[in-house]
PDB file of C-alpha atoms in Angstrom:
ATOM      1  CA  MET A  11    -134.840-127.613  47.320  1.00 75.00           C
ATOM      2  CA  ARG A  12    -137.256-129.591  45.211  1.00 92.00           C
ATOM      3  CA  LEU A  13    -135.888-130.605  41.783  1.00 96.00           C
ATOM      4  CA  VAL A  14    -138.574-128.778  39.835  1.00 96.00           C
ATOM      5  CA  LYS A  15    -137.827-125.503  41.600  1.00 96.00           C
ATOM      6  CA  LEU A  16    -134.056-125.978  41.311  1.00 96.00           C
ATOM      7  CA  LEU A  17    -134.262-126.515  37.513  1.00 97.00           C
ATOM      8  CA  ALA A  18    -136.579-123.486  37.151  1.00 97.00           C
ATOM      9  CA  ASN A  19    -134.316-121.273  39.247  1.00 97.00           C
ATOM     10  CA  LEU A  20    -131.368-122.300  37.038  1.00 97.00           C
ATOM     11  CA  GLY A  21    -133.285-120.949  34.000  1.00 97.00           C
ATOM     12  CA  TYR A  22    -134.018-124.191  32.180  1.00 97.00           C
ATOM     13  CA  GLY A  23    -137.675-123.254  31.956  1.00 97.00           C
ATOM     14  CA  SER A  24    -140.903-122.681  33.916  1.00 97.00           C
ATOM     15  CA  ARG A  25    -141.853-125.033  36.717  1.00 96.00           C
ATOM     16  CA  LYS A  26    -144.532-126.520  34.510  1.00 97.00           C
ATOM     17  CA  GLU A  27    -141.914-127.127  31.762  1.00 97.00           C
ATOM     18  CA  MET A  28    -139.647-128.744  34.294  1.00 97.00           C
ATOM     19  CA  GLN A  29    -142.301-131.075  35.522  1.00 96.00           C
ATOM     20  CA  ALA A  30    -142.798-132.207  31.903  1.00 97.00           C
ATOM     21  CA  ALA A  31    -139.000-132.590  31.408  1.00 97.00           C
ATOM     22  CA  ILE A  32    -138.865-134.867  34.440  1.00 97.00           C
ATOM     23  CA  ARG A  33    -141.849-136.932  33.218  1.00 96.00           C
ATOM     24  CA  ASN A  34    -140.244-137.251  29.809  1.00 96.00           C
ATOM     25  CA  GLY A  35    -137.039-138.660  31.314  1.00 97.00           C
ATOM     26  CA  TRP A  36    -134.797-135.687  30.341  1.00 97.00           C
ATOM     27  CA  VAL A  37    -133.491-135.300  33.859  1.00 97.00           C
ATOM     28  CA  THR A  38    -131.271-138.276  34.833  1.00 97.00           C
ATOM     29  CA  ASP A  39    -128.539-139.428  37.095  1.00 97.00           C
ATOM     30  CA  LYS A  40    -124.967-139.947  35.848  1.00 95.00           C
ATOM     31  CA  ASP A  41    -125.809-143.411  34.656  1.00 95.00           C
ATOM     32  CA  GLY A  42    -128.626-142.157  32.495  1.00 95.00           C
ATOM     33  CA  ASN A  43    -131.447-143.357  34.759  1.00 96.00           C
ATOM     34  CA  PRO A  44    -134.474-140.965  34.836  1.00 96.00           C
ATOM     35  CA  ILE A  45    -135.055-139.460  38.259  1.00 96.00           C
ATOM     36  CA  LYS A  46    -138.223-138.366  39.967  1.00 94.00           C
ATOM     37  CA  ALA A  47    -139.224-134.858  41.201  1.00 94.00           C
ATOM     38  CA  ASP A  48    -138.563-135.852  44.778  1.00 93.00           C
ATOM     39  CA  SER A  49    -134.996-137.081  44.078  1.00 88.00           C
ATOM     40  CA  LYS A  50    -132.445-136.399  46.799  1.00 89.00           C
ATOM     41  CA  LEU A  51    -129.394-136.581  44.467  1.00 94.00           C
ATOM     42  CA  ALA A  52    -126.646-134.004  44.892  1.00 95.00           C
ATOM     43  CA  HIS A  53    -126.521-131.162  42.414  1.00 96.00           C
ATOM     44  CA  GLU A  54    -123.383-132.525  40.753  1.00 95.00           C
ATOM     45  CA  ASP A  55    -124.981-135.929  40.202  1.00 96.00           C
ATOM     46  CA  ILE A  56    -127.874-134.629  38.146  1.00 97.00           C
ATOM     47  CA  LEU A  57    -127.877-134.355  34.331  1.00 97.00           C
ATOM     48  CA  PHE A  58    -130.281-132.302  32.203  1.00 97.00           C
ATOM     49  CA  ASP A  59    -130.531-133.516  28.620  1.00 95.00           C
ATOM     50  CA  ASP A  60    -127.301-135.607  29.158  1.00 96.00           C
ATOM     51  CA  GLU A  61    -125.323-132.496  30.376  1.00 96.00           C
ATOM     52  CA  PRO A  62    -124.257-131.631  33.940  1.00 96.00           C
ATOM     53  CA  LEU A  63    -126.438-128.994  35.601  1.00 96.00           C
ATOM     54  CA  ASP A  64    -125.363-125.387  35.501  1.00 96.00           C
ATOM     55  CA  PRO A  65    -123.431-124.061  38.502  1.00 95.00           C
ATOM     56  CA  PRO A  66    -125.457-123.962  41.720  1.00 95.00           C
ATOM     57  CA  GLU A  67    -126.608-120.944  43.626  1.00 95.00           C
ATOM     58  CA  GLY A  68    -123.675-119.164  45.258  1.00 95.00           C
ATOM     59  CA  SER A  69    -121.270-119.625  42.360  1.00 96.00           C
ATOM     60  CA  VAL A  70    -118.818-117.118  40.877  1.00 97.00           C
ATOM     61  CA  ILE A  71    -118.095-116.824  37.177  1.00 97.00           C
ATOM     62  CA  LEU A  72    -115.048-115.129  35.644  1.00 98.00           C
ATOM     63  CA  LEU A  73    -115.462-113.694  32.108  1.00 98.00           C
ATOM     64  CA  ASN A  74    -112.697-112.311  29.927  1.00 98.00           C
ATOM     65  CA  LYS A  75    -114.783-109.495  28.471  1.00 98.00           C
ATOM     66  CA  PRO A  76    -114.055-108.495  24.834  1.00 98.00           C
ATOM     67  CA  LEU A  77    -114.341-105.005  23.403  1.00 97.00           C
ATOM     68  CA  GLY A  78    -117.788-103.796  22.452  1.00 95.00           C
ATOM     69  CA  TYR A  79    -119.914-105.658  25.025  1.00 96.00           C
ATOM     70  CA  THR A  80    -121.816-103.674  27.661  1.00 94.00           C
ATOM     71  CA  CYS A  81    -122.911-104.468  31.230  1.00 91.00           C
ATOM     72  CA  SER A  82    -125.934-102.155  31.180  1.00 79.00           C
ATOM     73  CA  MET A  83    -129.362-103.175  29.765  1.00 71.00           C
ATOM     74  CA  LYS A  84    -129.844 -99.411  29.079  1.00 73.00           C
ATOM     75  CA  ASP A  85    -126.998 -99.328  26.590  1.00 72.00           C
ATOM     76  CA  ARG A  86    -127.515-100.399  22.951  1.00 74.00           C
ATOM     77  CA  GLY A  87    -125.551-103.233  21.508  1.00 80.00           C
ATOM     78  CA  ARG A  88    -124.261-106.536  22.723  1.00 92.00           C
ATOM     79  CA  LEU A  89    -124.545-107.471  26.382  1.00 94.00           C
ATOM     80  CA  VAL A  90    -121.953-109.461  28.348  1.00 96.00           C
ATOM     81  CA  PHE A  91    -124.693-111.955  29.090  1.00 94.00           C
ATOM     82  CA  ASP A  92    -124.666-112.806  25.378  1.00 95.00           C
ATOM     83  CA  LEU A  93    -121.325-114.553  26.060  1.00 97.00           C
ATOM     84  CA  LEU A  94    -122.933-116.913  28.624  1.00 96.00           C
ATOM     85  CA  PRO A  95    -125.686-119.548  28.056  1.00 95.00           C
ATOM     86  CA  ALA A  96    -129.035-117.717  27.469  1.00 94.00           C
ATOM     87  CA  ARG A  97    -130.609-119.258  30.584  1.00 95.00           C
ATOM     88  CA  TYR A  98    -128.048-117.606  32.822  1.00 95.00           C
ATOM     89  CA  ARG A  99    -129.830-114.269  32.243  1.00 93.00           C
ATOM     90  CA  VAL A 100    -133.009-115.573  33.968  1.00 94.00           C
ATOM     91  CA  ARG A 101    -131.497-117.402  36.901  1.00 96.00           C
ATOM     92  CA  LYS A 102    -132.966-116.916  40.359  1.00 96.00           C
ATOM     93  CA  PRO A 103    -131.325-115.408  42.328  1.00 96.00           C
ATOM     94  CA  ALA A 104    -130.000-113.266  39.491  1.00 95.00           C
ATOM     95  CA  LEU A 105    -126.344-113.147  38.568  1.00 95.00           C
ATOM     96  CA  SER A 106    -124.895-109.681  39.336  1.00 94.00           C
ATOM     97  CA  PHE A 107    -121.773-107.979  38.191  1.00 93.00           C
ATOM     98  CA  VAL A 108    -118.942-107.528  40.707  1.00 93.00           C
ATOM     99  CA  GLY A 109    -117.948-104.086  39.473  1.00 88.00           C
ATOM    100  CA  ARG A 110    -118.863-103.162  35.888  1.00 91.00           C
ATOM    101  CA  LEU A 111    -116.634-102.624  32.798  1.00 95.00           C
ATOM    102  CA  ASP A 112    -117.813-100.143  30.240  1.00 93.00           C
ATOM    103  CA  LYS A 113    -118.275-101.003  26.580  1.00 94.00           C
ATOM    104  CA  ASP A 114    -114.777 -99.837  25.606  1.00 95.00           C
ATOM    105  CA  THR A 115    -112.968-101.696  28.422  1.00 97.00           C
ATOM    106  CA  THR A 116    -111.896-105.288  28.177  1.00 98.00           C
ATOM    107  CA  GLY A 117    -110.738-107.863  30.711  1.00 98.00           C
ATOM    108  CA  LEU A 118    -111.678-109.524  33.995  1.00 98.00           C
ATOM    109  CA  LEU A 119    -115.339-109.349  34.932  1.00 98.00           C
ATOM    110  CA  LEU A 120    -116.975-111.414  37.695  1.00 97.00           C
ATOM    111  CA  PHE A 121    -120.595-112.487  38.093  1.00 97.00           C
ATOM    112  CA  THR A 122    -122.134-114.002  41.174  1.00 97.00           C
ATOM    113  CA  ASP A 123    -125.536-114.504  42.894  1.00 96.00           C
ATOM    114  CA  ASP A 124    -123.859-114.502  46.257  1.00 96.00           C
ATOM    115  CA  GLY A 125    -124.753-111.063  47.587  1.00 95.00           C
ATOM    116  CA  LYS A 126    -122.605-111.445  50.730  1.00 96.00           C
ATOM    117  CA  LEU A 127    -119.513-112.254  48.683  1.00 96.00           C
ATOM    118  CA  LEU A 128    -120.212-109.483  46.226  1.00 96.00           C
ATOM    119  CA  HIS A 129    -120.327-106.837  48.969  1.00 95.00           C
ATOM    120  CA  GLN A 130    -117.269-108.373  50.587  1.00 94.00           C
ATOM    121  CA  ILE A 131    -115.291-107.915  47.402  1.00 95.00           C
ATOM    122  CA  ILE A 132    -116.354-104.316  46.706  1.00 93.00           C
ATOM    123  CA  SER A 133    -116.200-103.194  50.337  1.00 92.00           C
ATOM    124  CA  PRO A 134    -113.619-100.503  50.962  1.00 90.00           C
ATOM    125  CA  LYS A 135    -112.575-102.510  54.038  1.00 90.00           C
ATOM    126  CA  ALA A 136    -111.470-105.387  51.854  1.00 90.00           C
ATOM    127  CA  ASP A 137    -109.083-103.102  49.845  1.00 92.00           C
ATOM    128  CA  VAL A 138    -109.212-105.480  46.842  1.00 96.00           C
ATOM    129  CA  ALA A 139    -106.759-104.032  44.280  1.00 96.00           C
ATOM    130  CA  LYS A 140    -107.796-103.711  40.625  1.00 97.00           C
ATOM    131  CA  VAL A 141    -104.981-103.711  38.089  1.00 98.00           C
ATOM    132  CA  TYR A 142    -105.531-102.061  34.656  1.00 98.00           C
ATOM    133  CA  GLU A 143    -103.386-102.064  31.544  1.00 98.00           C
ATOM    134  CA  VAL A 144    -103.575 -98.706  29.833  1.00 98.00           C
ATOM    135  CA  GLU A 145    -102.659 -97.313  26.428  1.00 98.00           C
ATOM    136  CA  LEU A 146    -102.645 -93.590  25.958  1.00 98.00           C
ATOM    137  CA  ASP A 147    -103.079 -91.126  23.130  1.00 98.00           C
ATOM    138  CA  ARG A 148     -99.889 -89.259  23.859  1.00 98.00           C
ATOM    139  CA  PRO A 149     -96.676 -89.655  25.910  1.00 98.00           C
ATOM    140  CA  MET A 150     -96.968 -89.133  29.674  1.00 98.00           C
ATOM    141  CA  THR A 151     -95.294 -86.104  31.211  1.00 96.00           C
ATOM    142  CA  GLY A 152     -93.451 -87.948  33.999  1.00 96.00           C
ATOM    143  CA  GLY A 153     -95.444 -86.528  36.862  1.00 96.00           C
ATOM    144  CA  GLU A 154     -98.380 -88.868  36.735  1.00 98.00           C
ATOM    145  CA  ALA A 155     -97.057 -91.513  39.149  1.00 98.00           C
ATOM    146  CA  ASP A 156     -96.519 -89.011  41.940  1.00 98.00           C
ATOM    147  CA  GLN A 157     -99.825 -87.319  41.291  1.00 98.00           C
ATOM    148  CA  PHE A 158    -101.750 -90.645  41.397  1.00 98.00           C
ATOM    149  CA  ALA A 159     -99.951 -91.797  44.551  1.00 98.00           C
ATOM    150  CA  SER A 160    -100.430 -88.519  46.456  1.00 98.00           C
ATOM    151  CA  GLY A 161    -103.813 -89.341  47.915  1.00 96.00           C
ATOM    152  CA  GLU A 162    -104.686 -85.682  47.096  1.00 97.00           C
ATOM    153  CA  MET A 163    -105.895 -85.976  43.592  1.00 97.00           C
ATOM    154  CA  MET A 164    -109.394 -84.630  43.032  1.00 96.00           C
ATOM    155  CA  LEU A 165    -111.556 -85.494  40.039  1.00 96.00           C
ATOM    156  CA  GLU A 166    -114.071 -83.189  38.560  1.00 92.00           C
ATOM    157  CA  ASN A 167    -117.523 -83.300  40.343  1.00 90.00           C
ATOM    158  CA  ASP A 168    -116.093 -85.575  43.094  1.00 94.00           C
ATOM    159  CA  THR A 169    -116.246 -84.410  46.769  1.00 94.00           C
ATOM    160  CA  SER A 170    -113.279 -86.365  48.135  1.00 96.00           C
ATOM    161  CA  PRO A 171    -109.751 -87.012  46.906  1.00 97.00           C
ATOM    162  CA  LEU A 172    -108.819 -90.328  45.390  1.00 97.00           C
ATOM    163  CA  LYS A 173    -107.062 -93.010  47.382  1.00 97.00           C
ATOM    164  CA  PRO A 174    -103.397 -93.410  46.457  1.00 98.00           C
ATOM    165  CA  ALA A 175    -102.933 -95.456  43.273  1.00 98.00           C
ATOM    166  CA  GLU A 176     -99.743 -97.045  41.924  1.00 98.00           C
ATOM    167  CA  LEU A 177     -98.633 -96.330  38.352  1.00 98.00           C
ATOM    168  CA  GLU A 178     -96.024 -98.512  36.704  1.00 98.00           C
ATOM    169  CA  VAL A 179     -94.844 -96.854  33.486  1.00 98.00           C
ATOM    170  CA  LEU A 180     -94.114 -99.376  30.768  1.00 98.00           C
ATOM    171  CA  SER A 181     -93.399 -96.984  27.927  1.00 98.00           C
ATOM    172  CA  GLU A 182     -94.149 -93.365  26.941  1.00 98.00           C
ATOM    173  CA  THR A 183     -97.781 -94.283  26.190  1.00 98.00           C
ATOM    174  CA  THR A 184     -98.433 -97.539  28.174  1.00 98.00           C
ATOM    175  CA  ALA A 185     -98.751 -98.282  31.873  1.00 98.00           C
ATOM    176  CA  ARG A 186    -100.201-100.509  34.552  1.00 98.00           C
ATOM    177  CA  LEU A 187    -102.360 -98.734  37.078  1.00 98.00           C
ATOM    178  CA  THR A 188    -103.457-100.321  40.421  1.00 98.00           C
ATOM    179  CA  LEU A 189    -106.548 -98.835  42.031  1.00 97.00           C
ATOM    180  CA  HIS A 190    -107.914 -99.457  45.553  1.00 96.00           C
ATOM    181  CA  GLU A 191    -111.393 -98.068  44.873  1.00 94.00           C
ATOM    182  CA  GLY A 192    -113.879 -98.123  41.992  1.00 91.00           C
ATOM    183  CA  ARG A 193    -115.182 -94.725  40.998  1.00 93.00           C
ATOM    184  CA  TYR A 194    -117.127 -94.062  37.847  1.00 93.00           C
ATOM    185  CA  HIS A 195    -114.793 -94.299  34.796  1.00 95.00           C
ATOM    186  CA  GLN A 196    -111.965 -93.663  37.241  1.00 97.00           C
ATOM    187  CA  VAL A 197    -108.974 -94.684  35.102  1.00 98.00           C
ATOM    188  CA  ARG A 198    -110.127 -92.611  32.151  1.00 98.00           C
ATOM    189  CA  ARG A 199    -110.888 -89.589  34.326  1.00 98.00           C
ATOM    190  CA  MET A 200    -107.586 -89.745  36.096  1.00 98.00           C
ATOM    191  CA  PHE A 201    -105.618 -89.575  32.865  1.00 98.00           C
ATOM    192  CA  ALA A 202    -107.989 -86.993  31.480  1.00 98.00           C
ATOM    193  CA  ALA A 203    -107.103 -84.794  34.508  1.00 97.00           C
ATOM    194  CA  THR A 204    -103.474 -84.977  33.421  1.00 97.00           C
ATOM    195  CA  GLY A 205    -104.371 -83.860  29.909  1.00 97.00           C
ATOM    196  CA  ASN A 206    -104.162 -87.275  28.319  1.00 98.00           C
ATOM    197  CA  HIS A 207    -106.685 -89.625  26.788  1.00 98.00           C
ATOM    198  CA  VAL A 208    -107.012 -93.415  27.297  1.00 98.00           C
ATOM    199  CA  THR A 209    -107.277 -95.250  23.956  1.00 98.00           C
ATOM    200  CA  LYS A 210    -107.271 -98.829  25.339  1.00 98.00           C
ATOM    201  CA  LEU A 211    -108.175-100.077  28.812  1.00 98.00           C
ATOM    202  CA  HIS A 212    -107.945-103.671  30.057  1.00 98.00           C
ATOM    203  CA  ARG A 213    -108.652-104.975  33.581  1.00 98.00           C
ATOM    204  CA  ALA A 214    -105.993-107.656  34.079  1.00 98.00           C
ATOM    205  CA  GLN A 215    -106.346-108.494  37.730  1.00 97.00           C
ATOM    206  CA  LEU A 216    -108.571-108.361  40.749  1.00 97.00           C
ATOM    207  CA  GLY A 217    -106.711-108.885  44.008  1.00 96.00           C
ATOM    208  CA  GLY A 218    -104.563-111.926  43.215  1.00 96.00           C
ATOM    209  CA  LEU A 219    -106.979-113.262  40.609  1.00 97.00           C
ATOM    210  CA  THR A 220    -105.917-113.026  36.948  1.00 97.00           C
ATOM    211  CA  LEU A 221    -107.202-114.104  33.514  1.00 97.00           C
ATOM    212  CA  ASP A 222    -104.602-116.863  33.102  1.00 95.00           C
ATOM    213  CA  GLY A 223    -105.997-119.632  30.929  1.00 94.00           C
ATOM    214  CA  VAL A 224    -109.196-117.777  30.041  1.00 97.00           C
ATOM    215  CA  GLU A 225    -109.231-116.543  26.451  1.00 97.00           C
ATOM    216  CA  GLU A 226    -111.024-113.320  25.340  1.00 98.00           C
ATOM    217  CA  GLY A 227    -114.723-113.964  25.191  1.00 97.00           C
ATOM    218  CA  GLN A 228    -114.502-117.093  27.272  1.00 98.00           C
ATOM    219  CA  TRP A 229    -115.509-117.789  30.872  1.00 97.00           C
ATOM    220  CA  LYS A 230    -114.982-120.256  33.743  1.00 97.00           C
ATOM    221  CA  LEU A 231    -116.511-121.202  37.018  1.00 97.00           C
ATOM    222  CA  LEU A 232    -114.307-120.251  39.938  1.00 97.00           C
ATOM    223  CA  GLY A 233    -113.352-122.732  42.623  1.00 95.00           C
ATOM    224  CA  THR A 234    -112.685-121.935  46.245  1.00 95.00           C
ATOM    225  CA  ALA A 235    -108.961-121.427  45.638  1.00 95.00           C
ATOM    226  CA  ASP A 236    -109.694-118.921  42.833  1.00 96.00           C
ATOM    227  CA  ILE A 237    -112.060-116.951  45.127  1.00 96.00           C
ATOM    228  CA  ASP A 238    -109.508-116.891  47.828  1.00 96.00           C
ATOM    229  CA  ARG A 239    -107.051-115.287  45.433  1.00 96.00           C
ATOM    230  CA  ILE A 240    -109.305-112.282  45.125  1.00 96.00           C
ATOM    231  CA  PHE A 241    -108.438-111.409  48.701  1.00 93.00           C
ATOM    232  CA  GLY A 242    -104.772-112.268  48.281  1.00 82.00           C
ATOM    233  CA  ASP A 243    -102.006-109.856  47.311  1.00 57.00           C
ATOM    234  CA  SER A 244    -101.783-108.493  43.837  1.00 44.00           C
ATOM    235  CA  ALA A 245     -98.993-110.049  41.720  1.00 41.00           C
TER     236      ALA A 245
END
């Protein structure tokens, strides 16, 4: 890909602006030498304004989403994209969410522009488990684990029963819930069906991938080993 198009696709500016940036010497190699528009340097060897280029096309980003940020442009308030560099919002191809988290849910959220990988992760065939930490408004009754694991639980307005889910009770009002599908507001609706209300919800794990080392509001670029963990066993 030509350098001008690469920089524009990464969101640094328009093609015209990137042509000017190259002429002005703002795009260099690692030794600080200006490079030309027809440069054949590898992505990782190019600097823009003395900083390494943003992740290339096909990357996966993990964000530890804080409370109060939304994934939907239709919702009012702060967007999860506000936690990334502003240019990430205009990258081509666009970064997409790998399963959304609502405004009141925190935790592990992935972005990628790799459509094939995105569909591989969310495909029912992949059976990528999602682990949630839950706090409830009132004590559980004791029958929730069997109900969630039955494979027969129906939620209001759904036309098919839920897949079996594993509930680990931590206290009267806290638990870890592992899902093998991703229906709309599923965790909240499951507990609502038992007569309870979720007061805090945190996605802690996706497959074998966790938030270890990523503080709330921070993000990191995933390497191949990290991505492989998505399809590994849950811890």
